[in-house]
CSV table of C-alpha atoms and ligand atoms in Angstrom, one decimal:
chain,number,residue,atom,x,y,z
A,1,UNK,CA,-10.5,23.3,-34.5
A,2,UNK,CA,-13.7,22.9,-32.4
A,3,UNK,CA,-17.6,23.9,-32.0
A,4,UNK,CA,-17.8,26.7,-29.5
A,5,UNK,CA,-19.5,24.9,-26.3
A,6,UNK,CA,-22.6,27.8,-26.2
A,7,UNK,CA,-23.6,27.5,-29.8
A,8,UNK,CA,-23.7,23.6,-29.3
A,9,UNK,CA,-26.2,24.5,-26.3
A,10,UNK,CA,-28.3,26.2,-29.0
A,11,UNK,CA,-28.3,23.2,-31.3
A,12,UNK,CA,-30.9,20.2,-31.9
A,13,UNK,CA,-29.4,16.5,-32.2
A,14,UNK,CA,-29.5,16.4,-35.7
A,15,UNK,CA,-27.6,19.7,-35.9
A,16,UNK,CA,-25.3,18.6,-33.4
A,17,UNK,CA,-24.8,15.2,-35.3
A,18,UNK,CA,-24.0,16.6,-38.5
A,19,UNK,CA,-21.2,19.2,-36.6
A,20,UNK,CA,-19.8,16.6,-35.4
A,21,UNK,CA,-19.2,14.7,-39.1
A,22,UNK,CA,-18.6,17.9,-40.6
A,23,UNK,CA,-15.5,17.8,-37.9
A,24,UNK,CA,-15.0,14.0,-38.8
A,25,UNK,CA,-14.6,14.7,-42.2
A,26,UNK,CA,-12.2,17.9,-41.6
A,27,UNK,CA,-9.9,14.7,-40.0
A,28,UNK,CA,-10.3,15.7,-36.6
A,29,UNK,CA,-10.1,12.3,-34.5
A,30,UNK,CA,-9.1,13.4,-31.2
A,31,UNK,CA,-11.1,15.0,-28.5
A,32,UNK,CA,-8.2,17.7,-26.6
A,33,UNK,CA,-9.9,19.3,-24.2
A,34,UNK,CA,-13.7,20.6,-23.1
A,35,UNK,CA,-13.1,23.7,-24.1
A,36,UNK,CA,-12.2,25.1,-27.2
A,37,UNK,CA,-9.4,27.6,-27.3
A,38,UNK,CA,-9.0,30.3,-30.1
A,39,UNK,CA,-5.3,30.4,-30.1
A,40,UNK,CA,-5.5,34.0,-32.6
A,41,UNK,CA,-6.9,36.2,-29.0
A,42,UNK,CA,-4.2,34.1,-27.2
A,43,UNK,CA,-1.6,36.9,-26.2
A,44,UNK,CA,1.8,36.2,-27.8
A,45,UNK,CA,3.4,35.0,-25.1
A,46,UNK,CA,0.9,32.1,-24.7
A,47,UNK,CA,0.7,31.3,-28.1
A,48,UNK,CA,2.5,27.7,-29.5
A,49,UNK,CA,5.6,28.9,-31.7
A,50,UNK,CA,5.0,28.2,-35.2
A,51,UNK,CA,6.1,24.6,-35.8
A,52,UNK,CA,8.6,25.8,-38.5
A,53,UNK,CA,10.2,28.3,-36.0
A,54,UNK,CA,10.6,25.3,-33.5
A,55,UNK,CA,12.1,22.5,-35.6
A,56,UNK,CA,14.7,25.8,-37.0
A,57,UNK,CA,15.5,26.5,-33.6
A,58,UNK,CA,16.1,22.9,-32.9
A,59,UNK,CA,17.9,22.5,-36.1
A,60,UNK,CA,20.2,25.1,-34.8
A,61,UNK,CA,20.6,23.5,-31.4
A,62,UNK,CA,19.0,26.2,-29.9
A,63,UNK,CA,15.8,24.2,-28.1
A,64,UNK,CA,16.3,20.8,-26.6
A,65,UNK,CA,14.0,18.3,-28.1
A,66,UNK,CA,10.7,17.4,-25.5
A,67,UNK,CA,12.2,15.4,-22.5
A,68,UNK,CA,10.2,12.0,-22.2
A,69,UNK,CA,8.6,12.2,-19.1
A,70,UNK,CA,10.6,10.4,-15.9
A,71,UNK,CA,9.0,7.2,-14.5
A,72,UNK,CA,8.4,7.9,-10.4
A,73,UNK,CA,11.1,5.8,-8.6
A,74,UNK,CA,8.1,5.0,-6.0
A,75,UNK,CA,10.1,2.7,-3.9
A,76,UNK,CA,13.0,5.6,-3.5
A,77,UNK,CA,10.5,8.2,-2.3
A,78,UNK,CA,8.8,5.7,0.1
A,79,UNK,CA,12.3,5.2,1.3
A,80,UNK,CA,13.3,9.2,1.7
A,81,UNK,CA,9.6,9.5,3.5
A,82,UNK,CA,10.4,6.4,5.9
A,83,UNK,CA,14.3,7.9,6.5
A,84,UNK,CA,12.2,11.3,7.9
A,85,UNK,CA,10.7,9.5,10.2
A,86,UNK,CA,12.3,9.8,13.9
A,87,UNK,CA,9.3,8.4,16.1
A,88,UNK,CA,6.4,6.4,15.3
A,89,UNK,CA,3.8,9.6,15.2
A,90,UNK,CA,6.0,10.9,12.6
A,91,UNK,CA,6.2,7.6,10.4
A,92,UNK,CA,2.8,7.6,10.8
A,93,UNK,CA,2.6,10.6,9.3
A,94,UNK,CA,4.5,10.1,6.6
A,95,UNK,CA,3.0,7.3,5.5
A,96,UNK,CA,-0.7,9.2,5.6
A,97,UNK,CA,0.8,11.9,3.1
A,98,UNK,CA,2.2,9.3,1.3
A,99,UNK,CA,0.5,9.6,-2.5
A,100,UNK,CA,1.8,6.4,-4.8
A,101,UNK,CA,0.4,3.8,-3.4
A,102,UNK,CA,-3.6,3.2,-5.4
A,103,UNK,CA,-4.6,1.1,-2.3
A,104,UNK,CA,-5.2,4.4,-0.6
A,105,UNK,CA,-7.3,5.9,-2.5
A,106,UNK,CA,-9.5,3.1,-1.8
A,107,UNK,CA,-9.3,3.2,1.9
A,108,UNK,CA,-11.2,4.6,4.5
A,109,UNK,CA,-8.8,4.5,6.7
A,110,UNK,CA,-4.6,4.5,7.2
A,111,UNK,CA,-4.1,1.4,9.7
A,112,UNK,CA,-0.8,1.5,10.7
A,113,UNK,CA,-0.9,-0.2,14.3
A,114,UNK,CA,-2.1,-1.6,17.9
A,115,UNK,CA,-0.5,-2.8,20.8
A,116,UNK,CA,2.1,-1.9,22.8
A,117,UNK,CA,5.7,-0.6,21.0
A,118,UNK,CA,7.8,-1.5,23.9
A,119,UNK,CA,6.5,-4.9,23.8
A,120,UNK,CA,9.4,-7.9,22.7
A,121,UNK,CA,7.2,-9.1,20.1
A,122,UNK,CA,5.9,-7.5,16.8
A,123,UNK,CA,3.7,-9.6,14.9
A,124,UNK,CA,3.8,-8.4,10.8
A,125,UNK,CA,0.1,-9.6,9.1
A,126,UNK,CA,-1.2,-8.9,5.3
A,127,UNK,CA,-3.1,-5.8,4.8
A,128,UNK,CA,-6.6,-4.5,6.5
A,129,UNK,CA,-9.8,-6.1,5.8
A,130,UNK,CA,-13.1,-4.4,6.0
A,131,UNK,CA,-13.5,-4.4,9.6
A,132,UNK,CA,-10.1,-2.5,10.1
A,133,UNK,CA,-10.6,-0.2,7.9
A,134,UNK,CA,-13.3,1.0,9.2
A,135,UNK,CA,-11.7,0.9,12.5
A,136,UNK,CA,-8.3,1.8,11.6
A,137,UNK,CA,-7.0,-0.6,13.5
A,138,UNK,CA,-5.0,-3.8,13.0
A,139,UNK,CA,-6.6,-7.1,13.4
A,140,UNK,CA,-10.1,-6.3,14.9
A,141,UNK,CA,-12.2,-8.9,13.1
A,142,UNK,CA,-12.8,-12.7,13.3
A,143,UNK,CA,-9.2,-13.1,12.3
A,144,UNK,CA,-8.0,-11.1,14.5
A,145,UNK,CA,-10.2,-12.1,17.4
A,146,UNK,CA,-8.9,-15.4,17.1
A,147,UNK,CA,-5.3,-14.4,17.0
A,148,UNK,CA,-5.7,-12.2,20.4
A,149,UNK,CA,-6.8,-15.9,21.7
A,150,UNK,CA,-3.6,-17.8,20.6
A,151,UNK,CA,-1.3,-14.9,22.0
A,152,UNK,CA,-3.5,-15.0,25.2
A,153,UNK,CA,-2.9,-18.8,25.1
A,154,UNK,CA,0.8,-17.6,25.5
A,155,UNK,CA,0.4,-14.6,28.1
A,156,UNK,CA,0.6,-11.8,25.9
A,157,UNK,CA,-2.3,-9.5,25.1
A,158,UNK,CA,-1.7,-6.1,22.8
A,159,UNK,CA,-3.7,-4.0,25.4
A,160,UNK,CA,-1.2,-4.8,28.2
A,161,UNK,CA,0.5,-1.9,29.9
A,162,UNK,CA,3.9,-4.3,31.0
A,163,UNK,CA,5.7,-4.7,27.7
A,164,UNK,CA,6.6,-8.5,28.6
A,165,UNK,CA,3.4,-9.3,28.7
A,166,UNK,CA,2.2,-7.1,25.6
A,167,UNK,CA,2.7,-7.6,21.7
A,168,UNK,CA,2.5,-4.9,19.2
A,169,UNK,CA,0.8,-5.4,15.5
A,170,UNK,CA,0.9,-3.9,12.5
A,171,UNK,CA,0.3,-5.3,8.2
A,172,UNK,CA,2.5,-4.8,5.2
A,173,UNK,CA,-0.1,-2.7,3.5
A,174,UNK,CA,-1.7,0.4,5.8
A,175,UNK,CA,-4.7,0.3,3.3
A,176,UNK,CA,-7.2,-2.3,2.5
A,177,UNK,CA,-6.7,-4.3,-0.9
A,178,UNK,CA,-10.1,-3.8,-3.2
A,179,UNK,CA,-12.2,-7.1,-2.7
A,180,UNK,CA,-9.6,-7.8,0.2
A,181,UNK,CA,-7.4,-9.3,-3.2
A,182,UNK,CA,-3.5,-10.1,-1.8
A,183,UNK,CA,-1.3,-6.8,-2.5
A,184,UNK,CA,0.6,-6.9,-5.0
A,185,UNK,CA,4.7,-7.1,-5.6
A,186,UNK,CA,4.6,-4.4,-6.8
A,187,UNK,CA,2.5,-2.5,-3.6
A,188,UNK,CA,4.8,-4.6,-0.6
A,189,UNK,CA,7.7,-2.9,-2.5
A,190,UNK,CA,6.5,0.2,-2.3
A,191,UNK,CA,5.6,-0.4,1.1
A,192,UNK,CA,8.6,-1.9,2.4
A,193,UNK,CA,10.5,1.2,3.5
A,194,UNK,CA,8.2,2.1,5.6
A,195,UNK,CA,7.6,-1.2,7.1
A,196,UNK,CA,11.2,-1.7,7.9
A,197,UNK,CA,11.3,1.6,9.4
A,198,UNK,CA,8.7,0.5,11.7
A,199,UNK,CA,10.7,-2.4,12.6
A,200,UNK,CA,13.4,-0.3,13.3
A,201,UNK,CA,11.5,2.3,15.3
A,202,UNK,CA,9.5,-0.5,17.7
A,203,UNK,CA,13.3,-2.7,17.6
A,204,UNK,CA,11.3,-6.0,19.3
A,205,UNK,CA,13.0,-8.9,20.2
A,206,UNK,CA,11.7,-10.7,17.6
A,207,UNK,CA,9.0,-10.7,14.7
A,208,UNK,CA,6.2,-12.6,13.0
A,209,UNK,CA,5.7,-12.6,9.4
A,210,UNK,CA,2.0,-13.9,9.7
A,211,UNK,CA,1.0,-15.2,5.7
A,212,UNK,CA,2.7,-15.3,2.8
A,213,UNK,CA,2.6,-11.3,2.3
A,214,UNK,CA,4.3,-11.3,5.2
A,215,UNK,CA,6.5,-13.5,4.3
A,216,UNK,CA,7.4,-12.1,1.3
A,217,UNK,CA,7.9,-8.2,2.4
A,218,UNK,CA,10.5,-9.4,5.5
A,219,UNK,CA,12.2,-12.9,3.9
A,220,UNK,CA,11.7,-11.9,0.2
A,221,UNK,CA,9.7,-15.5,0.0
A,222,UNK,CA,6.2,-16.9,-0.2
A,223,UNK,CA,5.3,-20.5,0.8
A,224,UNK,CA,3.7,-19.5,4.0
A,225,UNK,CA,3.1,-24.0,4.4
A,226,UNK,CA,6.6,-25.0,4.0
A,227,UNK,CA,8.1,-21.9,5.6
A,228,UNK,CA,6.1,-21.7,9.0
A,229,UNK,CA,7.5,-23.2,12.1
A,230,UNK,CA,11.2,-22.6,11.6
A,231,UNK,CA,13.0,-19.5,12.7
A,232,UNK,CA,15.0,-17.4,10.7
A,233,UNK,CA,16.0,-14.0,10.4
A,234,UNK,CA,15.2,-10.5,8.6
A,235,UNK,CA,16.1,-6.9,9.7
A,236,UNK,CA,18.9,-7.9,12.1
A,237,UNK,CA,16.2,-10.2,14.0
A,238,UNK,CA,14.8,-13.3,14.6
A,239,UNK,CA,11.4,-14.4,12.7
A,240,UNK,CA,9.2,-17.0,13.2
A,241,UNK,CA,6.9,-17.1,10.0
A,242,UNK,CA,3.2,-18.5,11.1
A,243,UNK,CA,-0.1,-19.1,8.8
A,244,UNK,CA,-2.4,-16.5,9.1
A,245,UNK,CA,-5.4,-16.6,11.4
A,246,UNK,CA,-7.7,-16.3,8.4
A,247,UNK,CA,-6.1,-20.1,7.3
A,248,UNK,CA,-6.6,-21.3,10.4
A,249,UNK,CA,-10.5,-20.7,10.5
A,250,UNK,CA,-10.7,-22.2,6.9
A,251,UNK,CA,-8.4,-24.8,8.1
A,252,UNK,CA,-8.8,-25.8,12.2
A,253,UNK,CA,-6.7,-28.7,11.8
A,254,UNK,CA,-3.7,-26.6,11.2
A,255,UNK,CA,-4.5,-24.7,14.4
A,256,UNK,CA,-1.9,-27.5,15.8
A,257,UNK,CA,1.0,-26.6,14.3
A,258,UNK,CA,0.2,-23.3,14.8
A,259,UNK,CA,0.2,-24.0,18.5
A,260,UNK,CA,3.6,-25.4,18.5
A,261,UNK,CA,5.0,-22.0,16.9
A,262,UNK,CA,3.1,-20.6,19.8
A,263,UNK,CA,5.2,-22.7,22.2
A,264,UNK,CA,8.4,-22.0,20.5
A,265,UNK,CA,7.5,-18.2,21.0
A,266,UNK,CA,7.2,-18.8,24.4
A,267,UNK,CA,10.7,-20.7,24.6
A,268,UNK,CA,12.6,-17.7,22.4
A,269,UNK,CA,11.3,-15.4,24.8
A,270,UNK,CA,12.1,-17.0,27.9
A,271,UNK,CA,15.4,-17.6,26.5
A,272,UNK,CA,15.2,-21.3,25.5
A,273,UNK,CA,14.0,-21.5,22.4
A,274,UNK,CA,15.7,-22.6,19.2
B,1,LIG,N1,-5.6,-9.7,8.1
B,1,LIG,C1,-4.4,-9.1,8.2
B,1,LIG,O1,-3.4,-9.6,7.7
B,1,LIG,N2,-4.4,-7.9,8.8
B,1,LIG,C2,-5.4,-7.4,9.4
B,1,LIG,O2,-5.3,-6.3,9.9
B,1,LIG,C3,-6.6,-8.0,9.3
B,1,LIG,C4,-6.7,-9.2,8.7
């Protein structure tokens, strides 16, 4: 039932008002589509089978009751679209066409990486803020400015050309969280194939899990204060988890234990570290 949209145009409030609780009354309480539809210039093929014919048919076991729909096994896709990927342009790619994820939709930009891939260290951080996505780039803001200090302190840059002097760097999330909020479970596990398939695709030496996001996409963890400073390992690799640069200009006096992870870096790559 429903009030052709063209003789609505021709109607006055009052007249549209009382269509409307003439339809009220008639017990229609639900809005379908914009549209109406007359279903009798329909042509047969079109037309909704009577309801007795359907519920005879299924009586007879001729029509299968209406499947419910499927819930999207999100994390299985993103793990089919990561297994494509054979080089890092292709992941990247992958990961651009990739539709589940609402973060994007937010996003003015995918940022997927910077630095050097041949580089023996790849640092993981949290997800884009404002300044990387507009950039589409990894850690270009105060955050990130300071961090390109600490690995300097250290010798490594991401714009360097030798890869022993290099790092690469890339976030759990490609897209920037709404309000810069943390991502949730629910968007690292979607996430995660592709993130390990970077991992595998760059195969450094060893990895960062910078902040608790970090932290919890690689060791399946958070507690970014009690887990930093001690090495461990995730993806067949070691992993040094370290607070975040964004802690460390809220908090300076943490910027010496941060320092000391710095130093152990240093050893593990020279070969005698922990
Ligand atoms: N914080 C992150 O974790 N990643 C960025 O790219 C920027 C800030």
């Amino acid at each position: 039932m429903g009030i052709a949209t063209d003789s609505l145009a021709d109607m006055d409030w009052q007249a549209a008002l009382a269509a409307l609780a003439w339809q009220v009354d008639m017990g229609v309480h639900e809005a379908v589509c914009d549209q109406p539809i007359n279903r009798y210039d329909l042509p047969e093929s079109l037309a909704p089978a009577p309801r007795a014919a359907v519920s005879a048919a299924l009586k007879a076991g001729e029509a299968a009751p209406p499947a419910m729909p499927k819930a999207l096994d999100i994390p299985a896709i993103a793990r089919m679209a990561a297994g494509r990927a054979a080089d890092l342009a292709s992941l990247r790619a992958e990961m651009e066409a990739f539709d589940h994820c609402e973060l994007k939709k937010g996003a003015r930009n995918l940022v997927f990486s910077d630095g050097n891939p041949a580089a023996p260290v790849m640092i993981v951080g949290e997800a884009p803020g404002r300044d990387e996505d507009y950039a589409g780039r990894p850690f270009v803001g105060r955050a990130g400015q300071l961090l390109d200090r600490m690995l300097a302190a250290i010798g490594l840059s991401r714009g360097a050309e030798a890869p022993e002097a290099a790092f690469y760097i890339t976030n759990v999330m490609p897209w920037r969280p709404p309000a810069n909020r943390d991502p949730t479970e629910e968007e690292i596990a979607m996430m995660q194939p592709f993130l390990r398939r970077h991992i595998e695709l760059v195969n450094p030496r060893i990895l960062i899990a910078m902040g608790n996001t970090s932290c919890m996409a690689l060791l399946g963890q958070r507690g970014i204060l009690r887990l930093r400073g001690t090495w461990t390992e995730a993806e067949g690799r070691p992993v040094l988890p370290m607070t975040h640069p964004a802690y460390l200009l809220r908090n300076p006096a943490a910027k010496k234990d941060a320092w000391a992870d710095l130093i152990g870096i240093k050893a593990r790559l020279a070969g005698d570290g922990p």
